[in-house]
Coordinates of C-alpha atoms in Angstrom, one line a residue:
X1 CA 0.0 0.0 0.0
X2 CA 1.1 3.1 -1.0
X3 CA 2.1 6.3 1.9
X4 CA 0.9 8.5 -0.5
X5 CA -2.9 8.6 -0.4
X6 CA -4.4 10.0 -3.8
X7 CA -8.1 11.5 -4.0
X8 CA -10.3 13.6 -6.0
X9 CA -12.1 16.4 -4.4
X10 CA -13.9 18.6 -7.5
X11 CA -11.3 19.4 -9.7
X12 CA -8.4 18.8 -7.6
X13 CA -6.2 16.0 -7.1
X14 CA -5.3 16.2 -3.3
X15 CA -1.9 13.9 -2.4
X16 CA -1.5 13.4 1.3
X17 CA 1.6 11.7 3.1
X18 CA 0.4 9.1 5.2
X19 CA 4.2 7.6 7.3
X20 CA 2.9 7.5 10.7
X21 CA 6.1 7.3 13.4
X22 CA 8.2 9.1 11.1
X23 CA 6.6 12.1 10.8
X24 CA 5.9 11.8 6.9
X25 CA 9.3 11.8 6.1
X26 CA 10.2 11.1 2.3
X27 CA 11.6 7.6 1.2
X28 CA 11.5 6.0 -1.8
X29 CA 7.5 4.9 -1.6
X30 CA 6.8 8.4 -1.0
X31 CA 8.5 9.8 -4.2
X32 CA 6.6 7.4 -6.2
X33 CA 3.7 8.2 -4.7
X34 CA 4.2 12.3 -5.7
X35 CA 5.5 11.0 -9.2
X36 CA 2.1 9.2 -9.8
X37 CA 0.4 12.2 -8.4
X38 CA 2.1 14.7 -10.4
X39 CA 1.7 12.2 -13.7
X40 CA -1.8 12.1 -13.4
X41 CA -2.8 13.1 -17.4
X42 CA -6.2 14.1 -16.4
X43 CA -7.4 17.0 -18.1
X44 CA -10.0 17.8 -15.5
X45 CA -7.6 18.1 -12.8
X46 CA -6.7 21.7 -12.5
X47 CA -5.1 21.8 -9.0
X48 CA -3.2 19.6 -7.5
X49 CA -2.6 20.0 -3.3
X50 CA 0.2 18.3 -1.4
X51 CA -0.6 17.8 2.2
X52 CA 0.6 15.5 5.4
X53 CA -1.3 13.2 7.3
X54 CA -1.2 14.0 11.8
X55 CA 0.9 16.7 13.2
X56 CA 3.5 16.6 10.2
X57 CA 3.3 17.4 6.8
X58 CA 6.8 16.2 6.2
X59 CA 10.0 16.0 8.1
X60 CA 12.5 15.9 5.0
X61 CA 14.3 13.0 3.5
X62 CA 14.4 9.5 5.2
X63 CA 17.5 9.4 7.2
X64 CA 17.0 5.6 7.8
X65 CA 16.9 4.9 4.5
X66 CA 19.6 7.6 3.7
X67 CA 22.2 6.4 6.3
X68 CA 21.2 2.7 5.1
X69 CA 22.7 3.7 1.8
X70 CA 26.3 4.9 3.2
X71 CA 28.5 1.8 2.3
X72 CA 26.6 2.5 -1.6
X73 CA 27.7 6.0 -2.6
X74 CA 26.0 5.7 -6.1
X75 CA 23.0 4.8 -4.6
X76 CA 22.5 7.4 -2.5
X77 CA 23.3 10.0 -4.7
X78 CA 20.5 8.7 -6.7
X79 CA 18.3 8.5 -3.5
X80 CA 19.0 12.3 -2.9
X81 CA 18.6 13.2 -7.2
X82 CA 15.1 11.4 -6.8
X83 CA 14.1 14.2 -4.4
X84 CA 15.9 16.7 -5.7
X85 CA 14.3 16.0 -9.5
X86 CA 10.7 15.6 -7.4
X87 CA 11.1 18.9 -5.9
X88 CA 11.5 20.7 -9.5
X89 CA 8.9 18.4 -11.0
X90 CA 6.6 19.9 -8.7
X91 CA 7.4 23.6 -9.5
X92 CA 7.0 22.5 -13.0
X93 CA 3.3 21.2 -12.6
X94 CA 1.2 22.2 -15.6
X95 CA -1.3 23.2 -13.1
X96 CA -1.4 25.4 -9.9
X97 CA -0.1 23.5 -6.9
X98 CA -0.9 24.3 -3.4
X99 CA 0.9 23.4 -0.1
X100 CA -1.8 22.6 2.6
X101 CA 1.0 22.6 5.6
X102 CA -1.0 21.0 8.5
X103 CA 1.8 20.5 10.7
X104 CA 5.7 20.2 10.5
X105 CA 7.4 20.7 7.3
X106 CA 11.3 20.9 7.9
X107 CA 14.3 19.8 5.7
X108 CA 13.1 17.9 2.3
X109 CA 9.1 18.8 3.3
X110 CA 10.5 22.7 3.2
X111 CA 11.5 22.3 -0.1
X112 CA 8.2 20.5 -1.5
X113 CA 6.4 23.7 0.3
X114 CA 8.5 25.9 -1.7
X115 CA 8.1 24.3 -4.5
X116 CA 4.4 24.9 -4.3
X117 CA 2.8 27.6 -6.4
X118 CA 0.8 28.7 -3.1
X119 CA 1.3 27.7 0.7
X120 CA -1.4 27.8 2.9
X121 CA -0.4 26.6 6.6
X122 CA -2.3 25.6 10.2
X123 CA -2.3 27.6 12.6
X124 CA 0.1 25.2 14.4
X125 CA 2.7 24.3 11.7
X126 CA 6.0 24.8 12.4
X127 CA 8.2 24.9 9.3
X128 CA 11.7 25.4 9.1
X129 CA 15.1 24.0 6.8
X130 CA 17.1 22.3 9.7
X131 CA 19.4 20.3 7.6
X132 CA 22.0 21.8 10.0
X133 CA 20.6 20.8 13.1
X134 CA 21.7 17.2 11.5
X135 CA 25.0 17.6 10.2
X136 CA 23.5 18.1 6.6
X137 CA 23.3 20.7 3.8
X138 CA 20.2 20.8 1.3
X139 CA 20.2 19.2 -1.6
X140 CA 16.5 19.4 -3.0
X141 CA 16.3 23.3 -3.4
X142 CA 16.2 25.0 -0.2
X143 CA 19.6 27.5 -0.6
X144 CA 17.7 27.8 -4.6
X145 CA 14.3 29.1 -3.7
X146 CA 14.3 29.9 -0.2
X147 CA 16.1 33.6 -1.1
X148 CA 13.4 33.9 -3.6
X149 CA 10.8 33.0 -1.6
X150 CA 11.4 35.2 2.0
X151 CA 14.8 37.3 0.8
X152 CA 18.5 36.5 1.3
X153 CA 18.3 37.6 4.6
X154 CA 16.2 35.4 6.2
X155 CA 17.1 32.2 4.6
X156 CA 20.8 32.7 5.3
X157 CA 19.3 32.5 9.1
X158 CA 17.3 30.1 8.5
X159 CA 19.5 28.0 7.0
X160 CA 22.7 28.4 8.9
X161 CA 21.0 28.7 12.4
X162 CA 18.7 26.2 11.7
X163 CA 15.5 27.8 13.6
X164 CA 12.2 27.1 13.1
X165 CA 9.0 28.8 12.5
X166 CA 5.9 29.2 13.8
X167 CA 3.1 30.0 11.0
X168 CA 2.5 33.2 11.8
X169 CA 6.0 34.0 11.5
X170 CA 6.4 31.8 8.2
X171 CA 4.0 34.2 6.8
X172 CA 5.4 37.5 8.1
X173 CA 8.3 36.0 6.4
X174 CA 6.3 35.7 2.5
X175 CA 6.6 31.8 3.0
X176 CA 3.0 31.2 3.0
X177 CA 0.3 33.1 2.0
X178 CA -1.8 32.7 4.9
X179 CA -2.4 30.5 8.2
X180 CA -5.8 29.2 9.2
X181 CA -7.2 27.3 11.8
X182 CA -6.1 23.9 12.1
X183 CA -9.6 22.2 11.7
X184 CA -10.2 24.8 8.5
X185 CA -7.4 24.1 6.4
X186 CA -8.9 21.4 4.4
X187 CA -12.0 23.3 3.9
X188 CA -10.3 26.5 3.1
X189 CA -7.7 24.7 0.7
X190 CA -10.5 23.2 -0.9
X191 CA -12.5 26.6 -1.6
X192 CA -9.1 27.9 -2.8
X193 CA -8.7 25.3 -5.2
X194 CA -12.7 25.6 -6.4
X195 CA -11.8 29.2 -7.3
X196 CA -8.6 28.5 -9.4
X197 CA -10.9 26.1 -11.0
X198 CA -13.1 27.7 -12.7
X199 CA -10.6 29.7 -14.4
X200 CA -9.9 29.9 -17.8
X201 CA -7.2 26.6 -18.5
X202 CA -5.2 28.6 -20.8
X203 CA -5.0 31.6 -19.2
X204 CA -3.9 29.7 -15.9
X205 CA -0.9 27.6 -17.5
X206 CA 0.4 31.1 -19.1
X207 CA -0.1 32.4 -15.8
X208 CA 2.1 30.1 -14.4
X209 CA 4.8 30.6 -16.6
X210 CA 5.1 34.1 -15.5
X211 CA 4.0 33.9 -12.2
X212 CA 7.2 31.1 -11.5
X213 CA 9.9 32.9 -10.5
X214 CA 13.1 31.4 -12.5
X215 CA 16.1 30.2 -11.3
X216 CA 19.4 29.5 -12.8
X217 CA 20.5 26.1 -13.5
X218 CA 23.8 26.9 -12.0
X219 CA 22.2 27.7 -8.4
X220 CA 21.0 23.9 -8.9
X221 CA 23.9 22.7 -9.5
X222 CA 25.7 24.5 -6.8
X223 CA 23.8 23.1 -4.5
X224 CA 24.1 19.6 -5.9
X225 CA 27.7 20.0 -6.1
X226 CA 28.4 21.1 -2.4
X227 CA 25.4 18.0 -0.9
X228 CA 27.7 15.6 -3.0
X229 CA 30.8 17.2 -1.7
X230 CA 29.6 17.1 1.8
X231 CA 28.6 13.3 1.6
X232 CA 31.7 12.2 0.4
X233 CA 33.6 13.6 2.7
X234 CA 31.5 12.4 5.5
X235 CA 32.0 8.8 3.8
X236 CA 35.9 9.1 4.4
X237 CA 35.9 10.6 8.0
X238 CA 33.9 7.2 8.8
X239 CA 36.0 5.4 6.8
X240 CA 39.2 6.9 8.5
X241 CA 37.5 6.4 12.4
X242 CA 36.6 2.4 11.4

């Protein structure tokens, strides 16, 4: 059974991470899952919402599986390009996407928020990078779009002091659009996504393809570069302790 529970609600194509005890965080089942969400083909989908299932929405990459992966360098880089090519299929939807962020979203679940067209979080989320806070630098877009998304600024503190947010300060911040209730955010996500709806199809994918801030492929790759970097090096201070 698949962690990633699909479902149609009107026009929208809701996915929702479902990893109880690890607080939604992203392994392999749960990349195929948001593939075969974002592949979905059907023309009468015209959102598509991301959201988590209990008090996360997602805690990042699986470190179990990561860490289970050290002794196989080329598989774990390919582990981390999974997410990392997830992440900008997302941004590239051909329709809007909307973060509902019911609850934590830290790490690799930052980075699927960002790469949402639109961000809407509970009133109790707390979202924040915290790749430092475990001995790690991002790899699936953080140091790329958090600048864009709150200024330079504020993601340099976020991501080299490794604090997290509460909602309301995620949206002073220009990281989500708004915060709601916890017990409304389905509701509200869902009137949000009736009124993109009913817009014209056209109009909407042009939209998107000015509304998308872009980004340099170098930026990318420098942060590519430096997560491989980082992991290799890691491999051969283990390797030089053993």
């Amino acid at each position: 059974m698949s962690p990633v529970a699909l479902a149609r609600r009107g026009a929208a194509l809701w996915a929702r991470i479902d990893r109880g005890g690890t607080g939604n965080a992203c392994n392999s089942a749960v990349m195929a899952g948001l593939e075969a969400w974002l592949a979905t083909g059907d023309p009468a989908v015209r959102v598509l919402v991301l959201t988590g299932s209990g008090r996360s929405f997602c805690a990042g990459a699986d470190l179990t599986e990561a860490t289970s992966l050290l002794g196989d360098q080329a598989a774990l880089r390919a582990f981390l390009d999974r997410g990392r090519r997830l992440v900008r299929a997302v941004r590239a939807a051909p329709v809007p996407t909307i973060a509902a962020v019911n609850g934590a979203a830290f790490g690799g679940g930052l980075e699927l928020l960002l790469a949402c067209d639109i961000a809407v979080a509970a009133d109790t989320a707390r979202i924040g990078d915290r790749h430092i806070a475990v001995g790690q630098v991002p790899g699936w877009g953080s140091s790329v779009l958090l600048p864009q998304a709150v200024g330079p600024a504020a993601a340099r503190r976020l991501l080299i002091a490794g604090e997290t947010w509460t909602a309301a300060e995620a949206a002073g911040h220009g990281l989500v659009s708004e915060v709601v209730p916890g017990d409304a955010l389905e509701a509200h996500v869902d009137a949000l996504a009736a009124r993109i709806a009913v817009l014209d199809p056209t109009a909407v994918g042009r939209m998107l393809r000015v509304a998308r801030p872009p980004v340099d492929d170098a930026a990318w790759d420098r942060e590519w570069d430096t997560l491989t970097e980082h992991i290799a090096a890691q491999r051969d201070s283990a390797a030089r302790s053993e």
